[in-house]
Short mmCIF file of C-alpha atoms in Angstrom, two decimals:
data_model
loop_
_atom_site.label_atom_id
_atom_site.label_comp_id
_atom_site.label_asym_id
_atom_site.label_seq_id
_atom_site.Cartn_x
_atom_site.Cartn_y
_atom_site.Cartn_z
CA MET A 1 43.45 61.79 107.19
CA ARG A 2 44.65 65.32 108.04
CA PRO A 3 47.54 66.47 105.78
CA PRO A 4 50.83 66.38 107.75
CA LEU A 5 51.62 70.05 107.15
CA LEU A 6 48.19 71.17 108.34
CA GLY A 7 48.59 69.00 111.43
CA ALA A 8 51.98 70.59 112.13
CA THR A 9 50.44 74.02 111.74
CA LEU A 10 47.65 73.29 114.22
CA LEU A 11 50.19 71.92 116.68
CA ALA A 12 52.27 75.08 116.25
CA LEU A 13 49.30 77.33 116.94
CA SER A 14 48.38 75.42 120.09
CA LEU A 15 51.96 75.65 121.35
CA LEU A 16 52.42 79.32 120.58
CA LEU A 17 49.21 80.85 121.87
CA THR A 18 50.61 81.34 125.34
CA PRO A 19 49.07 84.40 127.01
CA GLY A 20 50.90 86.53 129.52
CA ALA A 21 49.75 86.70 133.08
CA ALA A 22 47.09 89.25 133.99
CA VAL A 23 47.53 91.41 137.07
CA ALA A 24 44.49 92.48 139.04
CA ALA A 25 43.99 96.19 139.52
CA PRO A 26 44.51 97.53 143.02
CA GLY A 27 41.46 99.03 144.67
CA ALA A 28 40.63 102.51 143.38
CA THR A 29 37.73 104.65 142.40
CA THR A 30 36.63 103.78 138.88
CA SER A 31 37.20 106.64 136.41
CA ALA A 32 34.92 107.50 133.51
CA ASP A 33 37.59 106.19 131.14
CA ALA A 34 37.90 102.91 133.01
CA ALA A 35 34.13 102.44 132.97
CA ASP A 36 34.35 102.78 129.18
CA VAL A 37 36.69 99.76 128.89
CA PRO A 38 35.01 96.33 128.94
CA ARG A 39 36.34 94.05 131.64
CA ALA A 40 37.49 91.41 129.16
CA VAL A 41 39.46 94.06 127.26
CA GLU A 42 40.98 95.41 130.45
CA ALA A 43 42.00 91.90 131.52
CA LEU A 44 43.87 91.36 128.26
CA ALA A 45 45.35 94.86 128.41
CA ARG A 46 46.82 94.01 131.82
CA GLN A 47 48.66 90.96 130.49
CA THR A 48 52.37 90.91 131.14
CA LEU A 49 55.18 89.46 129.06
CA PRO A 50 55.33 85.67 129.59
CA ALA A 51 58.28 84.40 131.60
CA GLY A 52 61.31 83.66 129.47
CA ASP A 53 59.89 85.39 126.38
CA GLY A 54 63.01 86.97 124.93
CA TRP A 55 65.37 89.58 126.27
CA ALA A 56 62.55 91.74 127.70
CA ALA A 57 61.86 88.86 130.14
CA ASP A 58 65.35 89.05 131.59
CA GLY A 59 65.58 89.87 135.29
CA VAL A 60 62.40 91.52 136.59
CA GLY A 61 60.55 90.97 133.30
CA THR A 62 58.13 93.38 131.62
CA THR A 63 54.76 94.24 133.13
CA GLY A 64 53.95 97.58 131.55
CA GLY A 65 50.93 99.19 133.17
CA ALA A 66 49.55 95.97 134.66
CA ALA A 67 49.57 97.44 138.18
CA ALA A 68 47.52 100.50 137.15
CA GLY A 69 44.75 101.59 139.47
CA ALA A 70 41.26 101.75 138.02
CA ASP A 71 41.62 105.54 137.69
CA GLN A 72 44.59 104.94 135.36
CA VAL A 73 42.72 102.83 132.79
CA HIS A 74 41.90 105.00 129.78
CA ARG A 75 40.04 104.59 126.50
CA VAL A 76 41.28 107.11 123.94
CA ARG A 77 39.98 108.14 120.52
CA THR A 78 42.00 111.29 119.73
CA ARG A 79 45.56 112.57 119.96
CA ALA A 80 44.56 114.94 122.77
CA GLU A 81 43.04 112.06 124.76
CA LEU A 82 46.16 109.94 124.21
CA VAL A 83 48.38 112.74 125.53
CA ARG A 84 46.13 113.23 128.56
CA ALA A 85 46.13 109.49 129.30
CA LEU A 86 49.93 109.46 129.18
CA GLY A 87 50.10 112.16 131.84
CA GLY A 88 48.65 115.36 130.41
CA ASP A 89 51.63 117.24 128.95
CA ASN A 90 53.39 115.78 125.91
CA ALA A 91 56.57 117.67 126.75
CA THR A 92 56.91 116.00 130.16
CA ASN A 93 54.97 112.72 129.80
CA ARG A 94 58.18 110.74 129.27
CA ALA A 95 58.88 111.17 133.01
CA ASN A 96 55.39 110.10 134.15
CA ALA A 97 56.04 106.75 135.83
CA THR A 98 52.50 106.20 137.14
CA PRO A 99 51.34 102.72 136.01
CA LYS A 100 48.75 103.21 133.28
CA VAL A 101 46.75 101.18 130.77
CA ILE A 102 45.66 102.94 127.58
CA VAL A 103 43.17 101.35 125.18
CA VAL A 104 43.11 102.94 121.72
CA ASP A 105 39.74 102.97 119.95
CA GLY A 106 39.66 103.92 116.26
CA VAL A 107 42.15 106.12 114.41
CA VAL A 108 44.38 108.52 116.34
CA ASP A 109 46.10 111.02 114.03
CA GLY A 110 49.33 112.67 115.15
CA PHE A 111 48.52 115.75 113.05
CA GLU A 112 45.28 116.35 114.95
CA ALA A 113 45.17 119.59 116.95
CA ASP A 114 43.52 119.78 120.36
CA ASP A 115 40.36 121.20 118.76
CA GLY A 116 40.10 118.20 116.42
CA ALA A 117 41.27 119.99 113.27
CA LEU A 118 43.94 118.23 111.22
CA ARG A 119 47.13 120.22 110.74
CA SER A 120 49.17 119.97 107.55
CA CYS A 121 52.87 120.15 106.77
CA VAL A 122 52.26 123.74 105.65
CA ASP A 123 50.79 124.55 109.08
CA LEU A 124 53.91 123.18 110.79
CA ALA A 125 56.46 124.85 108.51
CA ASP A 126 58.46 127.80 109.79
CA PRO A 127 57.46 130.99 107.89
CA ALA A 128 60.95 131.19 106.41
CA TYR A 129 60.89 127.62 104.98
CA SER A 130 59.57 126.26 101.72
CA LEU A 131 60.63 123.11 99.90
CA GLU A 132 60.90 125.02 96.63
CA ALA A 133 63.38 127.49 98.12
CA TYR A 134 65.29 124.67 99.83
CA LEU A 135 65.67 122.77 96.55
CA ALA A 136 66.86 125.87 94.76
CA ALA A 137 69.37 126.82 97.45
CA TYR A 138 70.96 123.41 98.08
CA ASP A 139 70.97 121.89 94.62
CA PRO A 140 74.42 120.21 94.46
CA ALA A 141 74.96 121.86 91.09
CA VAL A 142 74.74 125.21 92.89
CA TRP A 143 75.66 124.52 96.52
CA GLY A 144 78.14 121.69 96.01
CA ARG A 145 78.46 118.49 98.01
CA VAL A 146 78.65 120.09 101.43
CA LYS A 147 76.13 120.02 104.25
CA PRO A 148 73.32 122.59 103.91
CA ALA A 149 73.76 125.62 106.14
CA GLY A 150 72.34 129.09 106.47
CA THR A 151 68.93 130.66 106.90
CA LEU A 152 66.94 128.08 104.90
CA GLU A 153 68.49 125.11 106.72
CA ASP A 154 67.89 126.89 110.03
CA ALA A 155 64.24 127.36 109.01
CA ARG A 156 63.98 123.65 108.14
CA VAL A 157 65.35 122.74 111.58
CA ARG A 158 62.78 125.01 113.25
CA SER A 159 60.08 123.34 111.16
CA VAL A 160 61.28 119.94 112.39
CA ARG A 161 60.96 121.17 115.97
CA ASN A 162 57.37 122.21 115.25
CA GLN A 163 56.56 118.77 113.84
CA THR A 164 58.28 116.97 116.71
CA ALA A 165 56.14 118.83 119.23
CA GLN A 166 53.05 117.82 117.25
CA THR A 167 53.61 114.25 116.06
CA GLN A 168 56.14 112.74 118.51
CA ILE A 169 54.09 111.25 121.36
CA ASN A 170 56.22 110.73 124.46
CA VAL A 171 55.57 107.60 126.54
CA GLY A 172 56.52 107.26 130.19
CA PRO A 173 57.57 104.19 132.20
CA ASN A 174 55.14 101.51 133.42
CA THR A 175 52.77 101.96 130.49
CA THR A 176 50.68 99.57 128.42
CA ILE A 177 49.12 100.77 125.16
CA VAL A 178 46.81 98.33 123.37
CA GLY A 179 44.38 98.74 120.50
CA LEU A 180 40.85 97.54 120.05
CA ARG A 181 40.12 95.91 116.71
CA GLY A 182 40.99 98.35 113.93
CA ALA A 183 42.91 100.74 116.19
CA THR A 184 45.42 102.80 114.20
CA LEU A 185 48.09 105.34 115.11
CA THR A 186 48.76 107.37 111.98
CA GLY A 187 51.19 110.19 111.31
CA LEU A 188 52.93 109.87 114.67
CA THR A 189 55.91 108.42 116.49
CA LEU A 190 55.65 106.63 119.82
CA MET A 191 58.83 107.80 121.55
CA ILE A 192 59.89 105.46 124.36
CA ASP A 193 62.92 107.36 125.64
CA GLY A 194 64.20 106.79 129.17
CA ALA A 195 60.90 105.02 129.83
CA SER A 196 61.44 101.43 130.91
CA ASN A 197 58.74 98.78 131.37
CA VAL A 198 56.49 99.53 128.39
CA ILE A 199 54.13 97.27 126.43
CA VAL A 200 52.64 98.13 123.02
CA ARG A 201 50.19 95.66 121.45
CA ASN A 202 47.54 95.22 118.76
CA LEU A 203 47.99 98.53 116.94
CA THR A 204 48.45 99.45 113.30
CA PHE A 205 51.15 102.08 112.79
CA ASP A 206 50.57 103.98 109.57
CA ASP A 207 52.54 106.65 107.69
CA ALA A 208 54.80 108.33 110.26
CA ARG A 209 55.81 110.83 107.60
CA ASP A 210 58.41 113.55 107.87
CA CYS A 211 57.28 116.90 106.45
CA PHE A 212 60.83 118.25 106.31
CA PRO A 213 63.43 115.62 105.26
CA ALA A 214 67.07 116.65 105.36
CA TRP A 215 69.41 116.56 102.37
CA SER A 216 72.64 114.76 103.24
CA PRO A 217 75.00 115.24 100.28
CA THR A 218 77.76 112.98 101.61
CA ASP A 219 75.48 110.05 102.55
CA GLY A 220 76.55 107.47 99.99
CA ASP A 221 78.03 108.11 96.58
CA ALA A 222 75.29 110.48 95.41
CA GLY A 223 73.81 111.82 98.66
CA ASN A 224 70.46 110.91 100.21
CA TRP A 225 67.35 112.40 101.71
CA ASN A 226 66.95 111.37 105.36
CA SER A 227 63.83 111.56 107.48
CA GLN A 228 63.51 111.92 111.22
CA TYR A 229 60.55 109.93 112.48
CA ASP A 230 60.27 106.24 113.32
CA GLN A 231 56.92 104.61 114.02
CA ILE A 232 58.24 103.39 117.38
CA SER A 233 61.58 104.58 118.74
CA VAL A 234 63.08 102.90 121.82
CA ARG A 235 65.95 104.86 123.38
CA ARG A 236 67.64 104.67 126.78
CA SER A 237 64.97 102.22 127.94
CA GLU A 238 64.80 98.63 129.16
CA HIS A 239 62.07 95.97 129.35
CA VAL A 240 59.98 96.87 126.32
CA TRP A 241 57.57 94.41 124.67
CA ILE A 242 56.26 95.21 121.16
CA ASP A 243 53.69 92.57 120.23
CA HIS A 244 51.05 91.88 117.55
CA ASN A 245 51.34 95.21 115.76
CA THR A 246 51.26 96.06 112.05
CA PHE A 247 53.67 98.60 110.55
CA THR A 248 52.89 100.15 107.17
CA ASP A 249 53.17 103.34 105.12
CA GLY A 250 49.62 102.81 103.90
CA ASP A 251 48.79 104.77 100.77
CA ASN A 252 51.91 106.99 101.08
CA PRO A 253 54.86 104.66 100.36
CA ASP A 254 58.34 106.01 99.74
CA SER A 255 58.20 104.38 96.30
CA ALA A 256 55.57 106.97 95.33
CA GLN A 257 57.64 109.99 96.37
CA PRO A 258 59.31 112.30 93.83
CA THR A 259 63.02 112.43 93.08
CA TYR A 260 65.06 115.51 93.97
CA PHE A 261 68.78 115.96 93.30
CA GLY A 262 68.64 112.59 91.58
CA ARG A 263 67.71 110.76 94.80
CA PRO A 264 64.34 109.53 96.15
CA TYR A 265 62.68 112.04 98.48
CA GLN A 266 62.35 109.70 101.45
CA VAL A 267 59.74 110.81 103.99
CA HIS A 268 59.83 107.75 106.28
CA ASP A 269 62.46 106.37 108.63
CA GLY A 270 62.28 103.13 110.63
CA SER A 271 59.41 101.02 111.89
CA LEU A 272 60.95 100.02 115.21
CA ASP A 273 64.41 101.37 116.06
CA VAL A 274 66.27 100.40 119.25
CA THR A 275 69.11 102.85 119.86
CA HIS A 276 70.98 105.08 122.34
CA THR A 277 71.84 102.32 124.89
CA ALA A 278 68.34 100.80 124.97
CA SER A 279 68.23 97.10 125.81
CA LEU A 280 66.07 94.14 126.86
CA VAL A 281 63.47 94.42 124.10
CA THR A 282 61.21 91.67 122.73
CA ALA A 283 59.38 92.20 119.43
CA SER A 284 56.98 89.34 118.72
CA TRP A 285 54.20 88.50 116.27
CA ASN A 286 54.42 91.82 114.42
CA ARG A 287 53.75 92.39 110.71
CA PHE A 288 55.96 94.79 108.75
CA THR A 289 54.61 95.39 105.28
CA GLY A 290 55.63 97.36 102.20
CA ARG A 291 58.27 99.52 103.91
CA ASP A 292 61.88 100.43 103.15
CA LYS A 293 63.90 100.84 106.38
CA LEU A 294 62.61 98.72 109.23
CA MET A 295 64.72 98.15 112.27
CA LEU A 296 67.98 99.74 113.31
CA ILE A 297 69.52 98.27 116.46
CA GLY A 298 72.31 100.64 117.45
CA SER A 299 72.64 103.99 115.71
CA SER A 300 76.40 104.57 115.64
CA ASN A 301 79.60 102.66 114.94
CA THR A 302 81.31 104.47 117.81
CA VAL A 303 82.54 102.08 120.48
CA GLY A 304 81.15 103.41 123.74
CA PRO A 305 78.04 103.12 125.91
CA ASP A 306 76.20 100.80 123.49
CA VAL A 307 78.68 98.01 124.23
CA GLY A 308 76.94 95.38 126.36
CA ARG A 309 73.53 96.88 125.58
CA LEU A 310 71.09 96.55 122.63
CA LYS A 311 69.90 93.07 123.63
CA VAL A 312 66.84 92.35 121.49
CA THR A 313 64.73 89.30 120.62
CA LEU A 314 62.74 89.12 117.37
CA HIS A 315 60.43 86.14 117.02
CA HIS A 316 57.40 85.19 114.93
CA ASN A 317 57.38 88.42 112.97
CA LEU A 318 56.40 88.73 109.30
CA PHE A 319 58.68 90.85 107.13
CA ASP A 320 56.51 91.28 104.04
CA ARG A 321 57.84 93.00 100.88
CA VAL A 322 60.26 95.13 102.89
CA LEU A 323 63.67 96.22 101.70
CA GLN A 324 66.36 96.50 104.38
CA ARG A 325 67.27 96.52 108.09
CA LEU A 326 65.45 93.31 109.03
CA PRO A 327 67.26 94.13 111.33
CA ARG A 328 70.58 96.00 110.97
CA VAL A 329 72.57 95.44 114.17
CA ARG A 330 75.50 97.06 115.93
CA PHE A 331 77.00 95.76 119.19
CA GLY A 332 73.92 93.95 120.52
CA GLN A 333 73.24 90.29 121.21
CA VAL A 334 70.16 89.90 119.00
CA ASP A 335 68.13 86.69 118.81
CA VAL A 336 66.25 86.34 115.49
CA TYR A 337 64.19 83.15 115.37
CA ASN A 338 61.02 81.78 113.79
CA ASN A 339 60.43 84.84 111.62
CA TRP A 340 58.97 84.70 108.11
CA TYR A 341 60.73 86.82 105.50
CA ARG A 342 58.54 87.26 102.39
CA LEU A 343 60.86 89.30 100.20
CA ALA A 344 60.38 90.61 96.67
CA GLY A 345 61.02 93.57 94.41
CA ALA A 346 63.88 95.09 92.47
CA ASP A 347 64.66 97.53 95.30
CA PHE A 348 65.32 94.83 97.92
CA GLU A 349 68.74 95.37 99.56
CA TYR A 350 69.31 92.81 102.33
CA ALA A 351 67.65 91.16 105.31
CA ILE A 352 70.05 90.99 108.27
CA GLY A 353 72.80 93.59 108.56
CA VAL A 354 75.88 92.41 110.46
CA GLY A 355 77.31 95.59 111.96
CA VAL A 356 80.21 96.57 114.20
CA GLN A 357 80.68 94.15 117.12
CA SER A 358 77.22 92.69 116.52
CA ALA A 359 76.30 89.22 117.77
CA VAL A 360 73.23 88.02 115.87
CA HIS A 361 71.86 84.51 116.36
CA ALA A 362 69.45 83.69 113.48
CA GLU A 363 67.67 80.37 113.89
CA ASN A 364 64.79 78.54 112.19
CA ASN A 365 63.66 81.46 110.07
CA TYR A 366 61.91 80.96 106.72
CA PHE A 367 62.78 83.08 103.67
CA SER A 368 60.42 83.25 100.68
CA LEU A 369 62.31 84.99 97.87
CA GLY A 370 60.90 86.66 94.79
CA ALA A 371 62.54 86.86 91.37
CA GLY A 372 66.09 88.17 91.38
CA ILE A 373 66.73 87.57 95.10
CA THR A 374 68.99 84.71 96.15
CA ALA A 375 70.23 83.30 99.43
CA ASP A 376 73.53 85.18 99.21
CA ASP A 377 71.58 88.48 99.29
CA LEU A 378 70.12 87.88 102.75
CA LEU A 379 73.10 88.96 104.87
CA TYR A 380 75.06 92.19 104.55
CA ASP A 381 78.38 93.05 106.12
CA TRP A 382 78.21 96.46 107.80
CA GLY A 383 81.56 96.01 109.50
CA GLY A 384 80.75 92.97 111.60
CA THR A 385 82.73 89.75 111.75
CA ALA A 386 80.36 86.87 112.57
CA ILE A 387 76.76 85.72 112.77
CA THR A 388 75.32 82.40 113.95
CA THR A 389 72.77 80.92 111.52
CA ARG A 390 71.07 77.60 112.21
CA GLY A 391 68.07 75.75 110.84
CA ASN A 392 67.02 78.43 108.35
CA TRP A 393 65.12 77.52 105.19
CA VAL A 394 64.94 79.35 101.87
CA ARG A 395 62.41 79.05 99.10
CA ALA A 396 63.83 80.87 96.08
CA ASP A 397 61.58 81.92 93.21
CA GLY A 398 60.52 78.83 91.27
CA ASP A 399 62.41 76.45 93.56
CA ARG A 400 61.46 74.11 96.37
CA PRO A 401 62.11 75.14 99.98
CA ARG A 402 65.33 73.80 101.39
CA PRO A 403 67.63 74.31 104.38
CA VAL A 404 70.37 76.83 103.66
CA ASP A 405 73.52 77.78 105.55
CA LEU A 406 73.16 81.56 105.25
CA VAL A 407 76.77 82.26 106.19
CA ALA A 408 78.10 79.83 103.59
CA ALA A 409 75.77 81.29 100.96
CA TYR A 410 76.97 84.80 101.77
CA ASN A 411 80.64 83.86 101.83
CA ALA A 412 80.36 82.12 98.46
CA GLY A 413 79.54 85.44 96.81
CA HIS A 414 81.25 88.05 98.98
CA ASP A 415 84.59 89.00 100.51
CA PRO A 416 85.67 89.17 103.23
CA ASP A 417 84.02 86.14 104.74
CA LEU A 418 81.81 86.30 107.81
CA GLY A 419 82.47 83.90 110.66
CA GLY A 420 79.74 81.46 111.64
CA ASP A 421 79.86 81.82 115.44
CA ALA A 422 78.53 84.99 117.07
CA GLY A 423 79.78 83.76 120.44
CA TRP A 424 76.59 83.17 122.43
CA THR A 425 73.54 80.93 122.59
CA PRO A 426 70.09 82.38 123.43
CA THR A 427 68.30 80.96 126.46
CA LEU A 428 65.32 83.31 126.80
CA ARG A 429 62.65 81.73 124.63
CA ALA A 430 59.06 80.99 125.60
CA GLY A 431 57.55 77.83 124.17
CA ARG A 432 59.07 75.58 121.55
CA VAL A 433 61.12 76.83 118.63
CA LEU A 434 59.27 75.78 115.48
CA PRO A 435 60.92 73.97 112.61
CA ALA A 436 61.41 76.52 109.85
CA PRO A 437 58.96 74.94 107.33
CA VAL A 438 56.07 75.47 109.76
CA VAL A 439 56.88 79.15 110.38
CA PRO A 440 54.91 80.65 107.44
CA PHE A 441 51.72 78.94 108.51
CA ALA A 442 51.92 80.02 112.15
CA VAL A 443 53.21 83.53 111.47
CA GLY A 444 50.89 84.12 108.52
CA ALA A 445 47.88 83.25 110.64
CA LEU A 446 48.79 85.06 113.84
CA ALA A 447 51.22 87.95 113.23
CA GLY A 448 50.06 91.54 113.14
CA ALA A 449 47.32 93.69 114.62
CA ASP A 450 43.75 92.43 115.04
CA ARG A 451 44.84 88.89 115.83
CA LEU A 452 44.34 89.27 119.58
CA PRO A 453 40.81 88.78 120.99
CA LEU A 454 40.05 92.48 121.40
#
């Protein structure tokens, strides 16, 4: 007889493997790039977000580049080819609304020059900048606890501009980017800014490092180093689907960085940030592993244009040995369901951040907790007032899994209390919501890059 848990897992997989619809290409002359993409790969690359699948399915839904003509199907192997496929000029590609399908083959490095040579942080630094000089000039013991200013800070800012031009890859509307097996985007940021209707699938994002972090002496009690570059940044955009990707710092984790001014020299920012009035985003079946800051939804506490925006769905993602912002939310109605949180380590801070005017609905998630982490650590009050939590299970270190009221657990150890009703009930969900105990089996098997048949 099949064990009950295995049977539940198989049922879950059959229910959840629901492909999006494929859109046939309109008639067009086949390009050399399109001829290089197998038909089966192209068919999957043209899949659209399934109906009802999270906030990105609201209204007109999300189709990405599904309507691309055959001359707008590209197979890319280098940074230069990726930029050309996105429109040809990285500075203006964000406005290129031509439907396009881009298939990534192999490793694309954001530090790669057009001639194929890899550039270094030294190559991108302004002639007037060096880290050694920066550390000497702005040491709090010398400079004090005020914001860096003057010629060295100006040189750092110019260096940041150089890196942004090199490693920030701008994506335009109506675009699908998918990876073949093993496809990796390393040392770069996909910037989806003012570019609605975008799909990103089956890619590994690795080490989007900042060569020139900024010292912020008033950030926290002792100051902090802050970096600029997310792995994916969604700004001023709608209808974005981020699916079956893996996010990692690879062999360059922040935990391995040196300490300057008594604080870790942090060279990475977020994995997937949704900010600056962006909305209608679905992030599904992704794997986030070994990172610090993951997902910021809303970048400011200022009441203004973000109100009524920042609507995001997170489902069937694996948060694996990650430390904070899983996610941290301001303002938005954010649906967090059927995710697996596998949390461990002395540096863990919190899972879900309840920020200003946020409305998070967290349902049927599963939390596996390592030594020293307890259920009351999973929420954090960043100025919010309420969060809805239903059907969530926790397996603490050395304990059996059990259902836990996350709000009650938080309130038992913290003041002021959080309310238990975020004021809305999600309706945009594709397929059945799994019982929390089944989530690790489904998500562990299917989340992340290289799980799609590519």
